[in-house]
Amino acid sequence: MPTQTSRASHNLPRFEDAEPLGSQDAEFARDIKAVLEKHGNLDRFGLVLLHDHFSVGGDEVLVETNDPQARTLHVEVEKKGETKHAQPSQWRFVADSEETPTAQSDSTPYEVLMLCLTLACEDR
């Protein structure tokens, strides 16, 4: 399963420097919406502001957990080989030259940015 690489966090702007979605992005957002709608994914995927708060090593991955009772989300860094969290929840598109091979020997145009604790994600 693909997981976050150091390349992803290295190229992302700090949150304070990341430009949010704005009125200048209206045409872009309509185009993305049309593609999601065309493929039946309008209620499955959306947009996030890609940004970085701290570095994540190549052997690490961000893991999201939640507490439905307290209505809180928690994100921690775990070692890829030690994490028991296996449900990807955020992805980033990569340039064609950066595509990573999958087990099927084809390329994916994305890489995983974050995993989610499966049970907590299912409990929502």
XYZ file of N, CA and C in Angstrom:
372
model
N 0.837 -1.160 0.000
C 0.000 0.000 0.000
C 0.895 1.241 0.000
N 0.596 2.250 -0.819
C 1.407 3.448 -0.811
C 1.196 4.231 0.477
N 2.248 4.894 0.923
C 2.139 5.752 2.093
C 2.868 7.047 1.822
N 2.748 7.994 2.734
C 3.344 9.305 2.521
C 4.853 9.191 2.404
N 5.412 9.972 1.520
C 6.847 10.001 1.349
C 7.382 11.334 1.832
N 8.701 11.392 2.056
C 9.295 12.652 2.469
C 9.161 13.677 1.349
N 9.079 13.240 0.112
C 8.910 14.132 -1.039
C 7.634 14.952 -0.879
N 6.555 14.310 -0.400
C 5.281 15.011 -0.258
C 5.391 16.158 0.735
N 5.898 15.883 1.916
C 5.945 16.939 2.918
C 7.013 17.965 2.582
N 8.066 17.570 1.906
C 9.140 18.496 1.548
C 8.647 19.579 0.597
N 7.766 19.241 -0.325
C 7.301 20.186 -1.326
C 6.081 20.993 -0.913
N 5.481 20.680 0.187
C 4.267 21.378 0.594
C 4.613 22.672 1.327
N 3.823 23.733 1.093
C 4.078 24.979 1.818
C 3.622 24.857 3.268
N 4.220 25.652 4.135
C 3.739 25.725 5.512
C 2.314 26.258 5.480
N 1.507 25.897 6.443
C 0.110 26.308 6.466
C -0.027 27.822 6.330
N 0.819 28.547 7.027
C 0.767 30.005 7.016
C 0.999 30.589 5.621
N 1.723 29.849 4.765
C 2.079 30.329 3.421
C 1.189 29.758 2.325
N 0.362 28.787 2.638
C -0.479 28.140 1.629
C -1.639 29.056 1.240
N -1.838 29.231 -0.045
C -2.916 30.100 -0.529
C -4.233 29.332 -0.522
N -5.229 29.818 0.209
C -6.508 29.105 0.274
C -7.302 29.231 -1.028
N -8.299 28.402 -1.166
C -9.211 28.473 -2.295
C -9.918 29.819 -2.256
N -10.013 30.478 -3.398
C -10.644 31.786 -3.428
C -11.469 31.978 -4.684
N -12.008 33.159 -4.846
C -12.869 33.452 -5.995
C -12.123 33.285 -7.317
N -10.810 33.479 -7.305
C -10.023 33.301 -8.525
C -9.979 31.829 -8.961
N -10.406 30.919 -8.087
C -10.386 29.483 -8.379
C -11.744 28.941 -8.781
N -12.716 29.801 -9.029
C -14.083 29.353 -9.327
C -14.133 28.444 -10.549
N -13.470 28.802 -11.643
C -13.500 27.967 -12.842
C -12.832 26.618 -12.583
N -11.703 26.635 -11.903
C -10.997 25.408 -11.531
C -11.921 24.511 -10.701
N -12.582 25.077 -9.702
C -13.464 24.294 -8.836
C -14.637 23.713 -9.624
N -15.195 24.490 -10.551
C -16.288 23.961 -11.393
C -15.798 22.789 -12.243
N -14.578 22.892 -12.790
C -14.015 21.808 -13.601
C -13.816 20.542 -12.772
N -13.257 20.693 -11.578
C -13.056 19.546 -10.687
C -14.410 18.927 -10.326
N -15.380 19.758 -9.997
C -16.719 19.280 -9.653
C -17.323 18.494 -10.807
N -17.161 18.984 -12.034
C -17.715 18.301 -13.211
C -17.079 16.924 -13.394
N -15.778 16.816 -13.171
C -15.099 15.520 -13.307
C -15.573 14.563 -12.220
N -15.682 15.041 -10.985
C -16.179 14.189 -9.898
C -17.597 13.718 -10.172
N -18.434 14.626 -10.654
C -19.818 14.288 -10.975
C -19.883 13.263 -12.106
N -19.075 13.450 -13.133
C -19.032 12.546 -14.284
C -18.727 11.111 -13.857
N -17.858 10.965 -12.858
C -17.436 9.635 -12.414
C -18.184 9.163 -11.166
N -19.246 9.870 -10.786
C -20.044 9.450 -9.640
C -19.333 9.598 -8.308
N -18.405 10.534 -8.218
C -17.617 10.687 -6.996
C -17.828 12.010 -6.278
N -18.918 12.701 -6.575
C -19.158 14.004 -5.978
C -19.313 13.928 -4.459
N -19.890 12.848 -3.962
C -20.056 12.677 -2.509
C -18.948 11.829 -1.895
N -17.902 11.535 -2.679
C -16.809 10.690 -2.194
C -15.514 11.468 -1.995
N -15.243 12.437 -2.871
C -14.001 13.198 -2.815
C -14.291 14.682 -2.844
N -13.343 15.472 -2.394
C -13.476 16.924 -2.388
C -12.104 17.563 -2.501
N -11.973 18.751 -1.971
C -10.707 19.473 -2.013
C -10.178 19.684 -0.602
N -8.865 19.665 -0.466
C -8.207 20.042 0.786
C -7.062 20.976 0.429
N -6.691 21.819 1.342
C -5.546 22.697 1.161
C -4.302 21.914 1.568
N -3.473 21.560 0.590
C -2.249 20.836 0.901
C -1.290 21.783 1.596
N -0.792 21.362 2.750
C 0.127 22.187 3.523
C 0.912 21.307 4.483
N 1.883 21.905 5.136
C 2.768 21.193 6.034
C 2.863 21.960 7.351
N 2.848 21.243 8.462
C 3.069 21.870 9.767
C 4.449 21.502 10.305
N 4.961 20.338 9.892
C 6.254 19.839 10.346
C 6.712 18.781 9.348
N 7.987 18.439 9.376
C 8.496 17.449 8.423
C 8.082 16.037 8.833
N 7.875 15.205 7.836
C 7.541 13.799 8.031
C 8.572 13.000 7.245
N 9.292 12.112 7.919
C 10.351 11.345 7.282
C 9.825 10.330 6.285
N 10.695 9.870 5.424
C 10.326 8.884 4.411
C 9.863 7.568 5.001
N 10.255 7.290 6.245
C 9.837 6.054 6.906
C 8.661 6.285 7.855
N 8.029 7.459 7.728
C 6.918 7.810 8.611
C 5.659 8.123 7.807
N 4.529 8.128 8.506
C 3.244 8.448 7.884
C 2.371 9.168 8.914
N 1.537 10.085 8.442
C 0.561 10.735 9.321
C -0.623 9.792 9.520
N -1.097 9.707 10.745
C -2.223 8.833 11.067
C -3.276 9.646 11.818
N -4.504 9.593 11.317
C -5.619 10.317 11.918
C -6.471 9.352 12.734
N -6.808 9.759 13.942
C -7.776 9.019 14.750
C -8.829 10.028 15.200
N -9.952 9.535 15.680
C -10.984 10.465 16.140
C -11.689 9.910 17.362
N -12.312 10.814 18.063
C -13.114 10.472 19.226
C -14.531 10.963 18.929
N -15.414 10.058 18.492
C -16.770 10.475 18.130
C -17.544 11.101 19.293
N -17.278 10.647 20.538
C -17.988 11.204 21.696
C -17.583 12.656 21.924
N -16.273 12.932 21.866
C -15.776 14.287 22.102
C -15.803 15.127 20.825
N -16.060 14.462 19.687
C -16.089 15.121 18.379
C -14.767 15.831 18.092
N -13.656 15.061 18.226
C -12.325 15.593 17.971
C -11.557 14.680 17.025
N -10.620 15.269 16.296
C -9.684 14.545 15.428
C -8.288 14.710 16.006
N -7.474 13.673 15.833
C -6.099 13.696 16.318
C -5.201 13.163 15.200
N -4.092 13.832 14.964
C -3.139 13.386 13.951
C -1.789 13.177 14.618
N -1.188 12.021 14.377
C 0.124 11.691 14.927
C 0.995 11.123 13.824
N 2.291 11.160 14.046
C 3.253 10.563 13.131
C 3.599 9.178 13.658
N 3.544 8.176 12.773
C 3.924 6.818 13.144
C 4.911 6.284 12.116
N 5.701 5.304 12.517
C 6.596 4.627 11.591
C 5.754 3.777 10.653
N 6.062 3.822 9.365
C 5.265 3.074 8.381
C 5.189 1.593 8.721
N 6.284 0.989 9.062
C 6.312 -0.443 9.328
C 5.670 -0.847 10.634
N 5.373 0.111 11.499
C 4.816 -0.196 12.810
C 3.348 0.178 12.950
N 2.823 0.947 12.025
C 1.436 1.395 12.152
C 0.464 0.261 11.840
N -0.619 0.233 12.574
C -1.676 -0.757 12.323
C -2.831 -0.103 11.584
N -2.681 1.175 11.243
C -3.712 1.936 10.557
C -3.513 1.764 9.060
N -4.545 1.319 8.370
C -4.345 0.967 6.969
C -5.345 1.596 6.004
N -6.216 2.471 6.460
C -7.224 3.049 5.572
C -6.778 4.444 5.132
N -6.290 4.589 3.892
C -5.913 5.934 3.431
C -7.123 6.858 3.425
N -6.885 8.130 3.816
C -7.982 9.095 3.844
C -7.654 10.390 3.103
N -6.380 10.622 2.799
C -5.994 11.804 2.028
C -4.901 11.423 1.045
N -5.030 11.968 -0.167
C -4.078 11.682 -1.235
C -3.613 12.982 -1.859
N -2.512 12.923 -2.549
C -1.974 14.069 -3.269
C -1.629 13.607 -4.677
N -2.021 14.403 -5.678
C -1.618 14.099 -7.050
C -0.129 14.376 -7.191
N 0.551 13.568 -8.003
C 1.980 13.764 -8.257
C 2.204 13.948 -9.751
N 3.286 14.625 -10.095
C 3.643 14.812 -11.497
C 3.922 13.453 -12.128
N 3.716 13.337 -13.433
C 3.943 12.062 -14.123
C 5.323 11.489 -13.819
N 6.327 12.334 -13.711
C 7.690 11.861 -13.459
C 7.868 11.314 -12.047
N 6.905 11.579 -11.153
C 6.999 11.125 -9.764
C 6.072 9.961 -9.455
N 5.324 9.453 -10.446
C 4.371 8.379 -10.173
C 5.092 7.173 -9.591
N 4.430 6.524 -8.635
C 5.023 5.387 -7.950
C 4.385 4.088 -8.417
N 5.202 3.051 -8.662
C 4.633 1.770 -9.091
C 3.816 1.131 -7.976
N 2.743 0.451 -8.350
C 1.935 -0.284 -7.381
C 2.241 -1.764 -7.524
N 1.581 -2.569 -6.718
C 1.799 -4.016 -6.764
C 1.444 -4.592 -8.131
N 0.539 -3.925 -8.873
C 0.132 -4.431 -10.174
C 1.086 -3.982 -11.284
N 2.184 -3.322 -10.920
C 3.199 -2.840 -11.860
C 2.691 -1.731 -12.769
N 1.628 -1.050 -12.393
C 1.217 0.129 -13.139
C 1.509 1.342 -12.258
N 1.252 2.516 -12.743
C 1.552 3.716 -11.974
C 0.272 4.379 -11.487
N 0.359 5.002 -10.327
C -0.763 5.764 -9.806
C -0.392 7.239 -9.869
N -1.343 8.099 -10.208
C -1.043 9.530 -10.286
C -1.150 10.219 -8.930
N -1.108 9.470 -7.843
C -1.269 10.040 -6.511
C -0.423 9.286 -5.511
N -0.242 9.905 -4.344
C 0.395 9.244 -3.210
C -0.440 9.538 -1.978
N -0.390 8.646 -1.020
C -1.172 8.792 0.204
C -0.496 9.811 1.106
N -1.283 10.742 1.632
C -0.772 11.722 2.593
C -1.105 11.332 4.024
N -2.254 10.672 4.233
C -2.674 10.356 5.588
C -3.460 9.058 5.623
N -3.279 8.319 6.711
C -4.059 7.109 6.979
C -5.036 7.421 8.106
N -6.069 6.615 8.212
C -7.075 6.812 9.259
C -7.295 5.500 9.986
N -7.481 5.583 11.282
C -7.828 4.414 12.072
C -9.136 3.869 11.530
N -9.129 2.682 10.980
C -10.266 2.139 10.258
C -11.547 2.137 11.078
N -11.527 1.638 12.304
C -12.740 1.559 13.107
C -13.316 2.938 13.387
N -12.479 3.899 13.722
C -12.971 5.246 14.004
C -13.592 5.863 12.750
N -12.993 5.610 11.592
C -13.544 6.150 10.355
C -14.907 5.525 10.068
N -15.037 4.239 10.340
C -16.297 3.537 10.073
C -17.390 3.932 11.059
N -17.003 4.381 12.259
C -17.977 4.725 13.293
C -18.696 6.043 13.028
N -18.207 6.860 12.100
C -18.815 8.176 11.886
C -20.254 8.069 11.522
